Short mmCIF file of C-alpha atoms in Angstrom, two decimals:
data_model
loop_
_atom_site.label_atom_id
_atom_site.label_comp_id
_atom_site.label_asym_id
_atom_site.label_seq_id
_atom_site.Cartn_x
_atom_site.Cartn_y
_atom_site.Cartn_z
CA MET A 660 76.81 66.51 84.64
CA SER A 661 79.76 67.44 86.97
CA MET A 662 79.92 70.30 88.72
CA LYS A 663 82.42 71.96 87.43
CA GLU A 664 80.26 72.02 84.19
CA ILE A 665 77.49 73.12 85.82
CA ALA A 666 79.19 75.94 86.63
CA ARG A 667 80.62 76.63 83.62
CA GLU A 668 77.31 76.02 81.86
CA LEU A 669 75.78 78.85 84.35
CA GLN A 670 78.33 81.37 83.97
CA GLY A 671 78.01 81.07 80.39
CA LYS A 672 73.94 81.65 80.21
CA VAL A 673 74.72 85.22 82.66
CA ALA A 674 77.93 86.10 80.13
CA ASN A 675 75.00 85.32 77.21
CA LEU A 676 72.54 87.48 79.00
CA ALA A 677 74.43 90.39 80.26
CA LEU A 678 76.65 90.89 76.75
CA ARG A 679 72.89 91.63 75.49
CA MET A 680 71.80 94.29 77.13
CA PRO A 681 71.63 97.77 75.48
CA ILE A 682 74.33 98.98 74.21
CA SER A 683 74.01 102.04 76.40
CA TRP A 684 73.97 99.78 79.37
CA VAL A 685 76.72 98.11 78.18
CA ASN A 686 78.82 101.45 77.78
CA ILE A 687 78.28 102.54 81.30
CA LEU A 688 78.71 99.09 82.93
CA ALA A 689 81.95 98.59 80.81
CA GLY A 690 83.45 102.04 82.33
CA PRO A 691 85.62 104.75 80.06
CA PRO A 692 86.78 103.22 76.55
CA VAL A 693 90.25 101.28 76.89
CA GLY A 694 92.58 102.16 73.84
CA VAL A 695 96.09 100.70 72.78
CA ASP A 696 97.97 101.51 69.81
CA GLY A 697 95.18 103.97 68.71
CA ARG A 698 92.43 101.44 68.51
CA THR A 699 89.47 101.70 70.54
CA LEU A 700 88.21 98.11 72.22
CA ASP A 701 84.77 97.01 71.39
CA GLY A 702 82.40 98.23 74.03
CA ARG A 703 80.59 94.31 74.63
CA ILE A 704 84.05 93.27 74.12
CA GLN A 705 85.20 95.39 76.73
CA TRP A 706 82.01 94.60 79.01
CA PHE A 707 83.29 90.44 78.79
CA LEU A 708 86.83 91.13 79.74
CA LYS A 709 85.01 92.97 83.11
CA LEU A 710 82.67 90.03 83.55
CA LEU A 711 85.74 87.75 82.91
CA ALA A 712 87.56 88.88 85.90
CA TYR A 713 84.11 89.81 88.45
CA GLY A 714 83.66 85.76 87.69
CA GLY A 715 87.56 84.97 88.99
CA ARG A 716 87.85 82.89 86.14
CA PRO A 717 91.30 81.38 86.44
CA ALA A 718 93.42 82.32 83.75
CA VAL A 719 94.92 79.76 80.97
CA HIS A 720 98.26 79.77 82.14
CA THR A 721 97.14 78.60 86.02
CA MET A 722 94.91 75.38 85.07
CA SER A 723 95.61 71.48 84.25
CA VAL A 724 95.92 70.78 80.41
CA ALA A 725 92.46 69.03 81.36
CA ASP A 726 90.83 71.89 82.97
CA ALA A 727 91.98 74.30 79.88
CA ARG A 728 90.65 71.92 77.53
CA GLY A 729 87.16 71.57 78.94
CA ASP A 730 87.02 75.78 79.75
CA PHE A 731 88.33 76.50 75.96
CA ASP A 732 85.64 74.16 74.44
CA ALA A 733 83.01 75.13 77.01
CA PHE A 734 83.40 78.94 76.27
CA MET A 735 83.23 78.18 71.96
CA GLN A 736 79.96 76.24 72.85
CA LEU A 737 78.73 78.95 75.06
CA LEU A 738 78.96 82.15 73.18
CA GLY A 739 79.18 80.81 69.87
CA GLY A 740 75.81 81.11 68.65
CA LYS A 741 72.75 79.34 66.99
CA PRO A 742 73.84 76.37 65.28
CA ALA A 743 73.96 77.28 61.55
CA PRO A 744 71.98 74.87 59.18
CA VAL A 745 73.59 72.22 57.40
CA SER A 746 72.60 69.14 55.26
CA SER A 747 75.16 66.59 56.33
CA ILE A 748 77.61 65.75 59.97
CA LEU A 749 80.17 63.10 59.28
CA ASP A 750 82.84 62.04 62.08
CA ARG A 751 85.29 59.84 60.11
CA THR A 752 88.63 58.95 60.47
CA LEU A 753 91.85 58.82 57.97
CA PRO A 754 95.22 57.26 58.15
CA GLY A 755 97.27 60.01 59.89
CA PRO A 756 101.30 59.56 60.47
CA ALA A 757 100.78 58.25 64.13
CA GLY A 758 97.66 55.97 63.52
CA PRO A 759 93.59 56.71 63.00
CA MET A 760 92.77 60.16 62.98
CA ARG A 761 89.62 62.08 63.65
CA ILE A 762 87.81 64.47 60.94
CA ARG A 763 84.51 65.85 60.56
CA ILE A 764 82.72 66.47 57.33
CA TYR A 765 80.45 69.45 57.13
CA ARG A 766 78.18 69.53 53.77
CA PRO A 767 76.29 72.66 53.13
CA ALA A 768 72.32 72.85 52.49
CA ASP A 769 71.23 73.31 49.06
CA SER A 770 74.08 73.00 47.18
CA VAL A 771 73.73 72.07 43.56
CA ALA A 772 77.58 71.90 42.76
CA ARG A 773 78.78 67.85 41.58
CA LEU A 774 82.39 68.82 43.25
CA LEU A 775 82.35 70.73 46.32
CA PRO A 776 84.92 73.39 47.44
CA THR A 777 86.17 72.42 50.37
CA ILE A 778 87.77 74.34 53.63
CA LEU A 779 90.16 72.27 55.52
CA TYR A 780 89.76 73.67 59.27
CA PHE A 781 92.24 73.69 61.74
CA HIS A 782 90.89 74.51 65.21
CA GLY A 783 93.23 77.03 67.39
CA GLY A 784 94.20 76.18 70.97
CA GLY A 785 98.30 77.28 71.12
CA TRP A 786 98.32 73.55 69.88
CA VAL A 787 97.41 72.30 73.49
CA ILE A 788 93.29 72.67 74.04
CA GLY A 789 90.36 72.88 71.31
CA SER A 790 88.66 69.95 69.67
CA LEU A 791 85.87 69.33 67.09
CA GLU A 792 83.65 69.52 69.93
CA GLY A 793 84.75 72.95 70.60
CA TYR A 794 84.75 74.15 67.25
CA ASP A 795 81.40 72.14 65.98
CA LEU A 796 79.65 75.73 65.67
CA ALA A 797 81.78 77.71 63.94
CA CYS A 798 82.68 74.79 61.26
CA ARG A 799 78.58 74.42 61.17
CA TYR A 800 78.64 78.49 60.70
CA PHE A 801 81.77 78.43 57.92
CA CYS A 802 79.72 75.70 56.19
CA ALA A 803 76.27 77.03 55.86
CA ARG A 804 77.74 80.79 54.71
CA SER A 805 80.41 79.79 52.28
CA GLY A 806 78.87 77.56 50.37
CA CYS A 807 81.47 74.95 51.40
CA ALA A 808 81.99 71.70 52.40
CA VAL A 809 84.56 71.90 55.58
CA VAL A 810 86.62 69.06 57.23
CA SER A 811 87.53 69.91 60.20
CA VAL A 812 90.82 68.09 61.72
CA ASP A 813 91.55 66.43 65.05
CA TYR A 814 95.26 67.15 64.73
CA ARG A 815 97.25 65.12 67.95
CA LEU A 816 98.34 68.21 70.78
CA ALA A 817 101.01 68.30 73.45
CA PRO A 818 102.04 67.57 75.60
CA GLU A 819 101.22 64.33 74.76
CA HIS A 820 102.71 64.81 71.33
CA LYS A 821 104.72 67.69 70.92
CA PHE A 822 106.24 69.59 68.13
CA PRO A 823 106.06 68.71 65.01
CA ALA A 824 103.52 66.01 65.70
CA ALA A 825 100.47 68.45 65.10
CA VAL A 826 102.50 69.74 61.71
CA ASP A 827 102.96 66.50 60.37
CA ASP A 828 99.10 65.61 60.98
CA ALA A 829 97.84 68.66 59.20
CA VAL A 830 99.90 68.00 56.58
CA ALA A 831 99.09 64.26 56.30
CA SER A 832 94.85 64.98 56.76
CA TYR A 833 95.62 67.78 53.71
CA ARG A 834 97.52 65.28 51.26
CA TRP A 835 94.86 62.68 52.09
CA LEU A 836 91.96 65.21 51.57
CA ALA A 837 93.37 66.06 48.08
CA GLY A 838 93.83 62.66 46.96
CA GLU A 839 90.17 61.16 48.25
CA ALA A 840 88.83 64.31 47.50
CA VAL A 841 86.47 63.45 44.07
CA SER A 842 85.45 60.18 45.83
CA LEU A 843 83.80 62.48 48.69
CA GLY A 844 82.23 64.48 46.15
CA LEU A 845 84.97 67.54 46.98
CA ASP A 846 86.56 69.67 44.11
CA HIS A 847 90.77 68.66 44.29
CA ASP A 848 91.30 71.64 43.19
CA ARG A 849 89.65 74.38 45.24
CA ILE A 850 90.89 73.42 48.65
CA VAL A 851 91.23 76.13 51.18
CA VAL A 852 93.48 75.43 53.99
CA ALA A 853 92.25 77.71 56.75
CA GLY A 854 92.52 77.81 60.38
CA ASP A 855 93.00 80.02 63.58
CA SER A 856 95.91 81.08 65.27
CA ALA A 857 97.65 77.96 65.98
CA GLY A 858 95.37 76.47 63.70
CA GLY A 859 96.04 79.80 61.16
CA ALA A 860 100.05 78.48 61.78
CA LEU A 861 99.25 74.66 60.97
CA ALA A 862 97.77 76.20 57.79
CA ALA A 863 100.38 78.52 56.66
CA VAL A 864 102.49 75.22 57.28
CA VAL A 865 100.62 73.43 55.16
CA ALA A 866 100.39 75.97 52.04
CA GLN A 867 104.43 76.26 52.07
CA THR A 868 105.05 72.25 52.52
CA VAL A 869 102.73 71.44 49.68
CA ARG A 870 102.94 73.93 46.95
CA HIS A 871 104.64 71.81 44.84
CA GLU A 872 102.08 69.02 44.44
CA PRO A 873 99.86 67.90 42.46
CA HIS A 874 96.51 69.51 43.82
CA PRO A 875 97.91 72.33 46.31
CA PRO A 876 95.39 74.45 48.20
CA CYS A 877 93.52 77.63 46.12
CA LEU A 878 93.67 80.09 48.55
CA GLN A 879 94.91 79.85 52.39
CA TRP A 880 91.95 81.87 55.22
CA LEU A 881 94.47 82.86 58.36
CA ILE A 882 92.43 83.75 61.09
CA TYR A 883 94.41 86.20 63.89
CA PRO A 884 97.75 83.37 63.06
CA ALA A 885 100.76 82.65 64.98
CA THR A 886 103.57 81.97 62.38
CA ASP A 887 106.18 83.40 65.37
CA MET A 888 107.06 81.17 68.27
CA ALA A 889 109.70 83.87 69.70
CA GLY A 890 106.41 86.71 70.79
CA ASP A 891 108.69 89.43 70.40
CA THR A 892 106.31 91.69 68.35
CA ALA A 893 105.42 95.36 69.30
CA SER A 894 101.92 93.84 70.03
CA HIS A 895 102.91 91.04 72.35
CA LYS A 896 103.72 93.28 74.82
CA SER A 897 100.99 96.08 74.23
CA CYS A 898 98.23 93.83 74.03
CA GLY A 899 100.13 90.84 76.28
CA GLU A 900 97.46 91.40 78.96
CA GLY A 901 94.26 92.50 79.62
CA PHE A 902 92.82 91.25 76.75
CA LEU A 903 91.90 87.09 77.06
CA LEU A 904 95.41 85.75 75.25
CA THR A 905 98.24 87.54 77.74
CA GLN A 906 102.13 86.81 77.58
CA ALA A 907 101.91 84.12 80.09
CA ASP A 908 98.94 82.17 78.67
CA MET A 909 101.53 82.09 74.79
CA ALA A 910 104.39 81.19 77.70
CA TRP A 911 102.44 78.47 79.06
CA PHE A 912 101.33 77.02 75.10
CA ARG A 913 105.07 77.70 74.13
CA MET A 914 106.54 74.81 76.76
CA HIS A 915 103.50 72.55 76.53
CA TYR A 916 104.00 72.69 72.54
CA LEU A 917 108.04 72.61 71.97
CA SER A 918 110.84 71.27 73.59
CA PRO A 919 113.67 73.82 75.60
CA GLY A 920 116.10 75.55 73.86
CA ALA A 921 115.61 78.14 70.61
CA ALA A 922 116.06 75.77 67.57
CA GLU A 923 112.20 74.92 67.27
CA VAL A 924 111.53 78.77 67.84
CA ASP A 925 113.30 78.93 64.49
CA ASP A 926 111.86 75.82 62.64
CA PRO A 927 109.90 76.94 59.82
CA ARG A 928 107.49 74.35 60.75
CA ALA A 929 107.20 76.02 63.92
CA SER A 930 107.29 79.55 62.98
CA PRO A 931 105.82 79.93 59.03
CA LEU A 932 106.74 83.70 59.14
CA ARG A 933 110.80 82.05 59.67
CA ALA A 934 110.51 80.30 56.25
CA PRO A 935 113.06 81.28 53.87
CA ASP A 936 111.02 81.13 50.58
CA LEU A 937 107.41 81.79 50.38
CA SER A 938 107.47 81.95 46.95
CA GLY A 939 104.74 79.96 45.01
CA VAL A 940 102.21 79.39 47.80
CA ALA A 941 98.42 80.21 47.86
CA PRO A 942 96.60 83.20 47.51
CA ALA A 943 95.91 84.82 51.71
CA LEU A 944 93.25 85.93 53.32
CA ILE A 945 95.04 87.05 56.59
CA PHE A 946 92.49 88.70 59.11
CA THR A 947 93.84 89.84 62.44
CA ALA A 948 92.95 91.77 65.52
CA GLY A 949 93.31 94.82 67.30
CA PHE A 950 93.73 93.93 70.76
CA ASP A 951 95.91 90.67 70.20
CA PRO A 952 99.06 90.29 70.73
CA LEU A 953 99.56 88.05 67.63
CA ARG A 954 98.10 90.99 65.65
CA ASP A 955 102.00 92.31 64.07
CA GLU A 956 102.99 88.99 63.30
CA GLY A 957 99.98 88.47 61.75
CA GLN A 958 100.48 91.70 59.72
CA ALA A 959 104.16 90.39 59.13
CA TYR A 960 103.43 87.83 57.97
CA ALA A 961 100.99 89.19 54.78
CA GLY A 962 103.91 91.48 54.31
CA ARG A 963 106.31 88.46 53.56
CA LEU A 964 103.84 86.62 51.07
CA GLN A 965 103.51 90.37 49.37
CA ALA A 966 107.11 90.79 48.97
CA ALA A 967 107.31 87.11 47.84
CA GLY A 968 105.16 87.91 44.85
CA VAL A 969 102.08 86.06 46.35
CA LYS A 970 98.43 87.39 46.65
CA ALA A 971 98.00 88.35 50.42
CA ILE A 972 95.33 90.38 51.62
CA HIS A 973 94.98 91.44 55.11
CA ARG A 974 92.13 92.81 57.32
CA GLU A 975 92.74 94.28 60.56
CA PHE A 976 89.69 93.93 62.72
CA GLU A 977 90.07 96.68 65.08
CA THR A 978 87.86 96.71 68.01
CA LEU A 979 88.23 92.36 68.59
CA ILE A 980 90.43 90.78 70.88
CA HIS A 981 92.24 87.51 69.97
CA GLY A 982 89.21 84.07 69.80
CA PHE A 983 86.48 86.36 68.37
CA ILE A 984 85.30 83.48 66.41
CA GLY A 985 84.24 81.78 69.57
CA MET A 986 81.77 84.82 70.42
CA ARG A 987 79.71 85.30 67.42
CA GLY A 988 76.31 84.14 69.44
CA ALA A 989 77.27 87.08 72.12
CA VAL A 990 79.25 90.25 70.25
CA HIS A 991 77.88 91.81 67.69
CA ALA A 992 81.23 93.12 66.50
CA ALA A 993 81.84 89.45 66.01
CA ALA A 994 79.35 88.16 64.07
CA ARG A 995 80.17 91.20 61.50
CA ALA A 996 83.65 89.95 61.02
CA MET A 997 82.68 86.36 60.99
CA ASP A 998 80.52 87.26 58.22
CA ASP A 999 82.85 89.52 56.53
CA MET A 1000 85.56 87.01 56.36
CA VAL A 1001 83.05 84.32 54.97
CA ALA A 1002 81.91 86.93 52.23
CA GLY A 1003 86.31 87.48 51.13
CA VAL A 1004 86.66 83.61 51.00
CA ARG A 1005 83.67 83.17 48.63
CA HIS A 1006 84.94 86.66 47.09
CA GLU A 1007 88.18 85.02 46.13
CA LEU A 1008 86.31 81.44 45.21
CA ALA A 1009 84.51 83.38 42.55
CA GLN A 1010 87.45 85.41 41.36
CA LEU A 1011 89.38 82.43 40.74
CA GLY A 1012 86.87 81.30 38.27
CA ARG A 1013 86.93 77.36 38.95
#
């Protein structure tokens, strides 16, 4: 283990201990409540952000790509909670557009279904960071609590592979899964296409792209999705500094992912909110965070779906920040949000009657 990895682990342990203090202590240490746009930040989140500032954690946009990837994965693993029990985890590859692509398949314990419903999951990280390893705890949790198999996709990342490489991989992985599902003991008519942040954008694009194919998704589950690369909504301004994901970070992600100029920003594969027609896509569960620059574009995407006649349920966790699915083990409100989201997925699958 390198000195940098040791330092990250120590910081994570200190943060975990500090975040588990009694809430009365946390409220004193965190300082006066923080409010934006009529919302009040969760006290433990506020204390967490203060701890990051005290610890001198560098901002993502100041790091090298390699360091940002290591830092992000460490964050997800250190604050993600205990591993949820699953019956099996299988690493394998599928044929991607540019060669073999890694996936990780999680199966729930005690399932009696012959063909399991499946969550095809695309991780977040601005199309630049994030990995199967970083999202292992989150995917274990989604599998254990939903009763679904989870297929986590290791799509190509920028800047080594710029837009639309990630989109091409995401679409290819869906088509592969729909074609191979039954042979894997999965139900090709109960595939939930899902993701958070950049992964939520990929899930939305997949739902748009395959809507007329033989086995389209039965549901799209979008967690604080990035739906418009322009980044010009009101929440980008009001929440763009001081809440973990900053405007400078987002500019860094865009610089690595997109080519210079406006053309790719307008492409619906990069900005799914800009798709001219959203009719016929899968029903959607869209979850946003109140203190997130991406809040308004996630809500706007739900509105566009509803206007197109698509069932779209939007819920905002108004006290939370971007990235809360990586905080289940340390922030009570994040753990409750995770529970609520999975309950929503279970409910919608049950409503489908399949």
